[in-house]
Tab-separated table of C-alpha atoms in Angstrom:
chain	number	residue	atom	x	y	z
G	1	UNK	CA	0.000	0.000	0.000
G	2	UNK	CA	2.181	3.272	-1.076
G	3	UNK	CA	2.407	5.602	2.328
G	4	UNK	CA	0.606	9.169	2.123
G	5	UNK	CA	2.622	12.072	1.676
G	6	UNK	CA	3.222	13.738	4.687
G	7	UNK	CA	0.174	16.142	5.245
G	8	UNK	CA	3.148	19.796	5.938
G	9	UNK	CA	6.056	20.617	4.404
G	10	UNK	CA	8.052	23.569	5.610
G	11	UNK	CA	10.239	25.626	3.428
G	12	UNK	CA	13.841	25.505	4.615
G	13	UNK	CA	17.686	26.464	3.022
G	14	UNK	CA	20.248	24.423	1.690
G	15	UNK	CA	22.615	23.485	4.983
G	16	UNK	CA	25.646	24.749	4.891
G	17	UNK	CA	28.841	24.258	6.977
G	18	UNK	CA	27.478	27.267	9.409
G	19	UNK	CA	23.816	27.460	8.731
G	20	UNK	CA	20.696	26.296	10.526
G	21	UNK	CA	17.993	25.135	8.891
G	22	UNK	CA	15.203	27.866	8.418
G	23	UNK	CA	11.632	27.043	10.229
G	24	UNK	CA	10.329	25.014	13.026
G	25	UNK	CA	12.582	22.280	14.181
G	26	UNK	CA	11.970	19.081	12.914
G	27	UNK	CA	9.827	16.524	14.756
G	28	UNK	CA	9.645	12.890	15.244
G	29	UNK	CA	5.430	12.020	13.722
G	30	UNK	CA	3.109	10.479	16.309
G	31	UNK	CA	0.884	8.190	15.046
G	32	UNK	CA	-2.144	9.970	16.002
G	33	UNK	CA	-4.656	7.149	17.983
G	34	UNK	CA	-7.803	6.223	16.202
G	35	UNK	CA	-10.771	7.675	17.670
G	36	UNK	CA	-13.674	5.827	18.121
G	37	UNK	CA	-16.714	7.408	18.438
G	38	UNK	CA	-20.674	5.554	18.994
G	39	UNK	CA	-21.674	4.505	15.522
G	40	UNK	CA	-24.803	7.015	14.432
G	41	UNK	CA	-28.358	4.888	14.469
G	42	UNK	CA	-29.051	5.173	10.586
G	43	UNK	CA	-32.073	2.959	10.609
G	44	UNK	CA	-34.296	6.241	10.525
G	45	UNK	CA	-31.877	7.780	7.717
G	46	UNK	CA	-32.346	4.586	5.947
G	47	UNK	CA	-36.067	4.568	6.276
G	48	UNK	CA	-36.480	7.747	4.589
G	49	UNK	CA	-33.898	7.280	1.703
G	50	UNK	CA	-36.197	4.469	1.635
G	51	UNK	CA	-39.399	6.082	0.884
G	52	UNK	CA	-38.078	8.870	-1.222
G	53	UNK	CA	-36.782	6.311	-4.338
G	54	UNK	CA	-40.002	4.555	-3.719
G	55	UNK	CA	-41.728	7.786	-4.747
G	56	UNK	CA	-39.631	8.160	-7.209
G	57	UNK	CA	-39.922	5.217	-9.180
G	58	UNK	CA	-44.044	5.516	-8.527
G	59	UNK	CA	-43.417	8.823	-10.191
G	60	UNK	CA	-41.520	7.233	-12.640
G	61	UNK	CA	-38.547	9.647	-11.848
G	62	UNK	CA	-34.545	8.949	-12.262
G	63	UNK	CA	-33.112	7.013	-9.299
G	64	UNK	CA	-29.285	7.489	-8.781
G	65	UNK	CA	-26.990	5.483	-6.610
G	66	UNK	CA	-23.905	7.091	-5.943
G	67	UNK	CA	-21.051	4.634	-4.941
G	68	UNK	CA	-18.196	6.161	-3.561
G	69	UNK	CA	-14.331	4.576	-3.519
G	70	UNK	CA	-11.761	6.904	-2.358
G	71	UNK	CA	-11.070	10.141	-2.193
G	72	UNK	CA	-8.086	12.114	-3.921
G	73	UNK	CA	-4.860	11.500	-3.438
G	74	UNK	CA	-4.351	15.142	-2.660
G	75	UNK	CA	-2.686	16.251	1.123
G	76	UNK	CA	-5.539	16.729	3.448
G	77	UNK	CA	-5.940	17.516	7.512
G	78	UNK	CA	-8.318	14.753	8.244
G	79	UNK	CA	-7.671	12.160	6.403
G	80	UNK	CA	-9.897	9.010	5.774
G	81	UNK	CA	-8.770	5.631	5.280
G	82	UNK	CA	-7.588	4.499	1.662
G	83	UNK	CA	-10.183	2.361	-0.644
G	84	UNK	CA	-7.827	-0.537	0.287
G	85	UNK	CA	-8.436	-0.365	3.897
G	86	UNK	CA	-12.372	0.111	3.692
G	87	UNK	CA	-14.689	-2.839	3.960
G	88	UNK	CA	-15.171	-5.328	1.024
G	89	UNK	CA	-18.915	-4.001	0.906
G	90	UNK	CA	-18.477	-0.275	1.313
G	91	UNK	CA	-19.805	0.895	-1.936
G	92	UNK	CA	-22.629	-1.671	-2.013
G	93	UNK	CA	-26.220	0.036	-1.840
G	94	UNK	CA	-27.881	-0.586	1.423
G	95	UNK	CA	-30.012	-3.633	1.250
G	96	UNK	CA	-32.636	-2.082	2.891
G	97	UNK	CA	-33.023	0.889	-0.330
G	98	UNK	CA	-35.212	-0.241	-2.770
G	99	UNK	CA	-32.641	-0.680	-5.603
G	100	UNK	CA	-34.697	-1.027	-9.515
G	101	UNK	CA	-33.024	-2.391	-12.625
G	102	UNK	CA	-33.436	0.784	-14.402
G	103	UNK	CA	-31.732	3.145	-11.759
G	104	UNK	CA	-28.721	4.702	-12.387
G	105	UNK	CA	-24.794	4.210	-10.764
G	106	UNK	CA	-22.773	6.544	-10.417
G	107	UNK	CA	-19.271	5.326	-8.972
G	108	UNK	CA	-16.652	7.808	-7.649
G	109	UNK	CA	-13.401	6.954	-8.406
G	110	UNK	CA	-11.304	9.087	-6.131
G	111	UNK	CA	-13.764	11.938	-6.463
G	112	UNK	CA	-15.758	13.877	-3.526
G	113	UNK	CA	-18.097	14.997	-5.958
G	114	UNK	CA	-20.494	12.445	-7.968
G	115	UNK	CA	-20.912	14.971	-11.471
G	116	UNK	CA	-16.831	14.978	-11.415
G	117	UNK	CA	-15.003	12.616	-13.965
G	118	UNK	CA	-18.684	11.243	-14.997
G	119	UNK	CA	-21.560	11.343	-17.473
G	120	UNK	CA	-24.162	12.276	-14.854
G	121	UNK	CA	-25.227	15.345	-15.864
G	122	UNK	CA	-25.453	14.102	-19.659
G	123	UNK	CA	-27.421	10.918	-18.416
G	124	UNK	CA	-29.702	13.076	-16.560
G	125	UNK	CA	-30.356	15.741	-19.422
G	126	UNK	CA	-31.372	12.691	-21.546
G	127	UNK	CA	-33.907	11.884	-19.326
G	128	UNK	CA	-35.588	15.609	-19.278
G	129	UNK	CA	-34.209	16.218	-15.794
G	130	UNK	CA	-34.071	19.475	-14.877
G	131	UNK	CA	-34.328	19.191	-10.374
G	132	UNK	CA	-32.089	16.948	-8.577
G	133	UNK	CA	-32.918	16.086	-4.844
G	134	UNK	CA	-29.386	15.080	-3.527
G	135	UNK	CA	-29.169	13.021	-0.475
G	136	UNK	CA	-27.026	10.416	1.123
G	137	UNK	CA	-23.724	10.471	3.540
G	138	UNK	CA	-21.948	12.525	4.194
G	139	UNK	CA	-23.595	15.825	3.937
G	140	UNK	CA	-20.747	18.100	4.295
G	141	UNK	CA	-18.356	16.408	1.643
G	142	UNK	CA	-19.841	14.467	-0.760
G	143	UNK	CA	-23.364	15.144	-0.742
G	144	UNK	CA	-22.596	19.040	-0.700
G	145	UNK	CA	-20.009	18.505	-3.366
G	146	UNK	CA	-22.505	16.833	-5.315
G	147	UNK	CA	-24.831	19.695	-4.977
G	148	UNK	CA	-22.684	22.049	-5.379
G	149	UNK	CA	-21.553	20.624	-8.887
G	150	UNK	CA	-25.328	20.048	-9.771
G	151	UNK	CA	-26.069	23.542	-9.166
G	152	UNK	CA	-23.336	24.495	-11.569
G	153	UNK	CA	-24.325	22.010	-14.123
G	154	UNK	CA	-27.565	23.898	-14.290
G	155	UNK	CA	-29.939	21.848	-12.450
G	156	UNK	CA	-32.035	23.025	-9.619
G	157	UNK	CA	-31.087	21.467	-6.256
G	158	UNK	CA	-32.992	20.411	-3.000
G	159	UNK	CA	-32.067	18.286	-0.007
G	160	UNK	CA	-33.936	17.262	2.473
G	161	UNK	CA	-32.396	17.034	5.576
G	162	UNK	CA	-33.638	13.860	7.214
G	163	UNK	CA	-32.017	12.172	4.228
G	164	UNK	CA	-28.625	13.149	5.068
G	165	UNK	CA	-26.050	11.794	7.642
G	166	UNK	CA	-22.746	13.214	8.681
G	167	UNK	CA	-20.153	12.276	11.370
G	168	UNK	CA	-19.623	16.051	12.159
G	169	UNK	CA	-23.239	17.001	13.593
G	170	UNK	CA	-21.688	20.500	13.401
G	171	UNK	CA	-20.768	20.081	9.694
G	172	UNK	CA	-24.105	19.056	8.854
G	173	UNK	CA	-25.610	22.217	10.237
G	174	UNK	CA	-23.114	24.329	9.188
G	175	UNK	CA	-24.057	22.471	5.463
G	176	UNK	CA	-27.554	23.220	5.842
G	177	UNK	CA	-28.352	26.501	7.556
G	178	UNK	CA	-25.068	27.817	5.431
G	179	UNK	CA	-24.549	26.849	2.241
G	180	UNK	CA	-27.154	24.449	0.727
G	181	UNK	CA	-29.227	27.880	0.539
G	182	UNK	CA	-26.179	29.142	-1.643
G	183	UNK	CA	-26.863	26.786	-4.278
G	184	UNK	CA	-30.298	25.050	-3.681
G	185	UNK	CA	-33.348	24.617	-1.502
G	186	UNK	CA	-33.795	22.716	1.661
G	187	UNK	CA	-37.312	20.950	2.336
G	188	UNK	CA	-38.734	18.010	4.577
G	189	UNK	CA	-39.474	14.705	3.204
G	190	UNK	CA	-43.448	14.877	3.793
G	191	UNK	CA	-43.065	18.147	1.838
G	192	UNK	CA	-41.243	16.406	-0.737
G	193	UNK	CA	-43.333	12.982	-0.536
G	194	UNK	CA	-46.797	14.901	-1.055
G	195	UNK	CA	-45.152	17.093	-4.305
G	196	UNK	CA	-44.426	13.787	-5.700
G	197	UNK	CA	-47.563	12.648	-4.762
G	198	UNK	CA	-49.576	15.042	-6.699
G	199	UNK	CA	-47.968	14.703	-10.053
């Protein structure tokens, strides 16, 4: 598995016979302990996702997996793990979603965002699309990426916030009271559910 580059570099001069090196001393890297935090309860998450694609597809509307598989290799300050080291089934669609034949996949190949390095937006401008309701984990990286990038791609955006999930509970608000307004709108899934409902 190659090693990451190390996440700082500081500038320094050439040694010379007399000469100190410029910048903070050198030091020896910690390994920083793994912290473990209480795993989030995503059964209600789940149930929701759930019940939007459901609508969908009874609307006969485009259903998109995402499937996401590493990040880029760039230098970062919080680092996740590498797509070696996540689980065999970590991309996999939820068993519990109700996953159709004719939806779409979308797989991230060391990408935050899902419209970057694919044919998403094309496959969805085929298909008359012209809203996308963006959902999914985790709501300030990928799913805000995603947004973000469908907003520029022309498409109106909406999220709905009991269909999103993020580690950082502070992220996620930050995501939603800040900048999914920026770019989109922000609704509740019974809001949502009866729109669909009416078509």
């Amino acid at each position: 598995m190659a090693r990451r580059a190390p996440r700082r570099a500081h500038a320094r001069r050439a040694r010379g016979p007399h000469r100190r090196p410029v910048g903070p001393a050198p030091r020896r890297r910690r390994r920083r302990p793994r912290l473990t935090r209480p795993a989030p309860d995503r059964t209600p998450f789940i149930e929701v996702n759930a019940r939007l694609a459901d609508a969908f597809h009874a609307a006969g509307l485009p259903v998109v997996w995402v499937h996401a598989t590493g990040l880029p290799a760039g230098r970062v300050g919080h680092p996740i793990p590498e797509p070696e080291e996540l689980p065999a089934d970590f991309a996999d669609v939820d068993e519990r979603l109700p996953e159709q034949p004719e939806d779409l996949h979308v797989h991230k190949d060391r990408t935050i965002s899902a419209f970057i390095r694919s044919d998403l937006a094309a496959r969805l401008r085929e298909r008359g699309v012209t809203q996308v309701v963006v959902t999914g984990i985790a709501t300030g990286m990928g799913v805000e990426s995603t947004a973000r990038n469908a907003y520029d791609e022309g498409f109106h955006v909406l999220t709905v916030p009991e269909a999103l999930l993020d580690g950082s509970a502070e992220r996620q608000e930050a995501a939603l009271v800040h900048d999914f307004p920026s770019f989109g709108l922000v609704t509740t899934a019974d809001e949502l559910l009866a729109a669909l409902a009416s078509r």
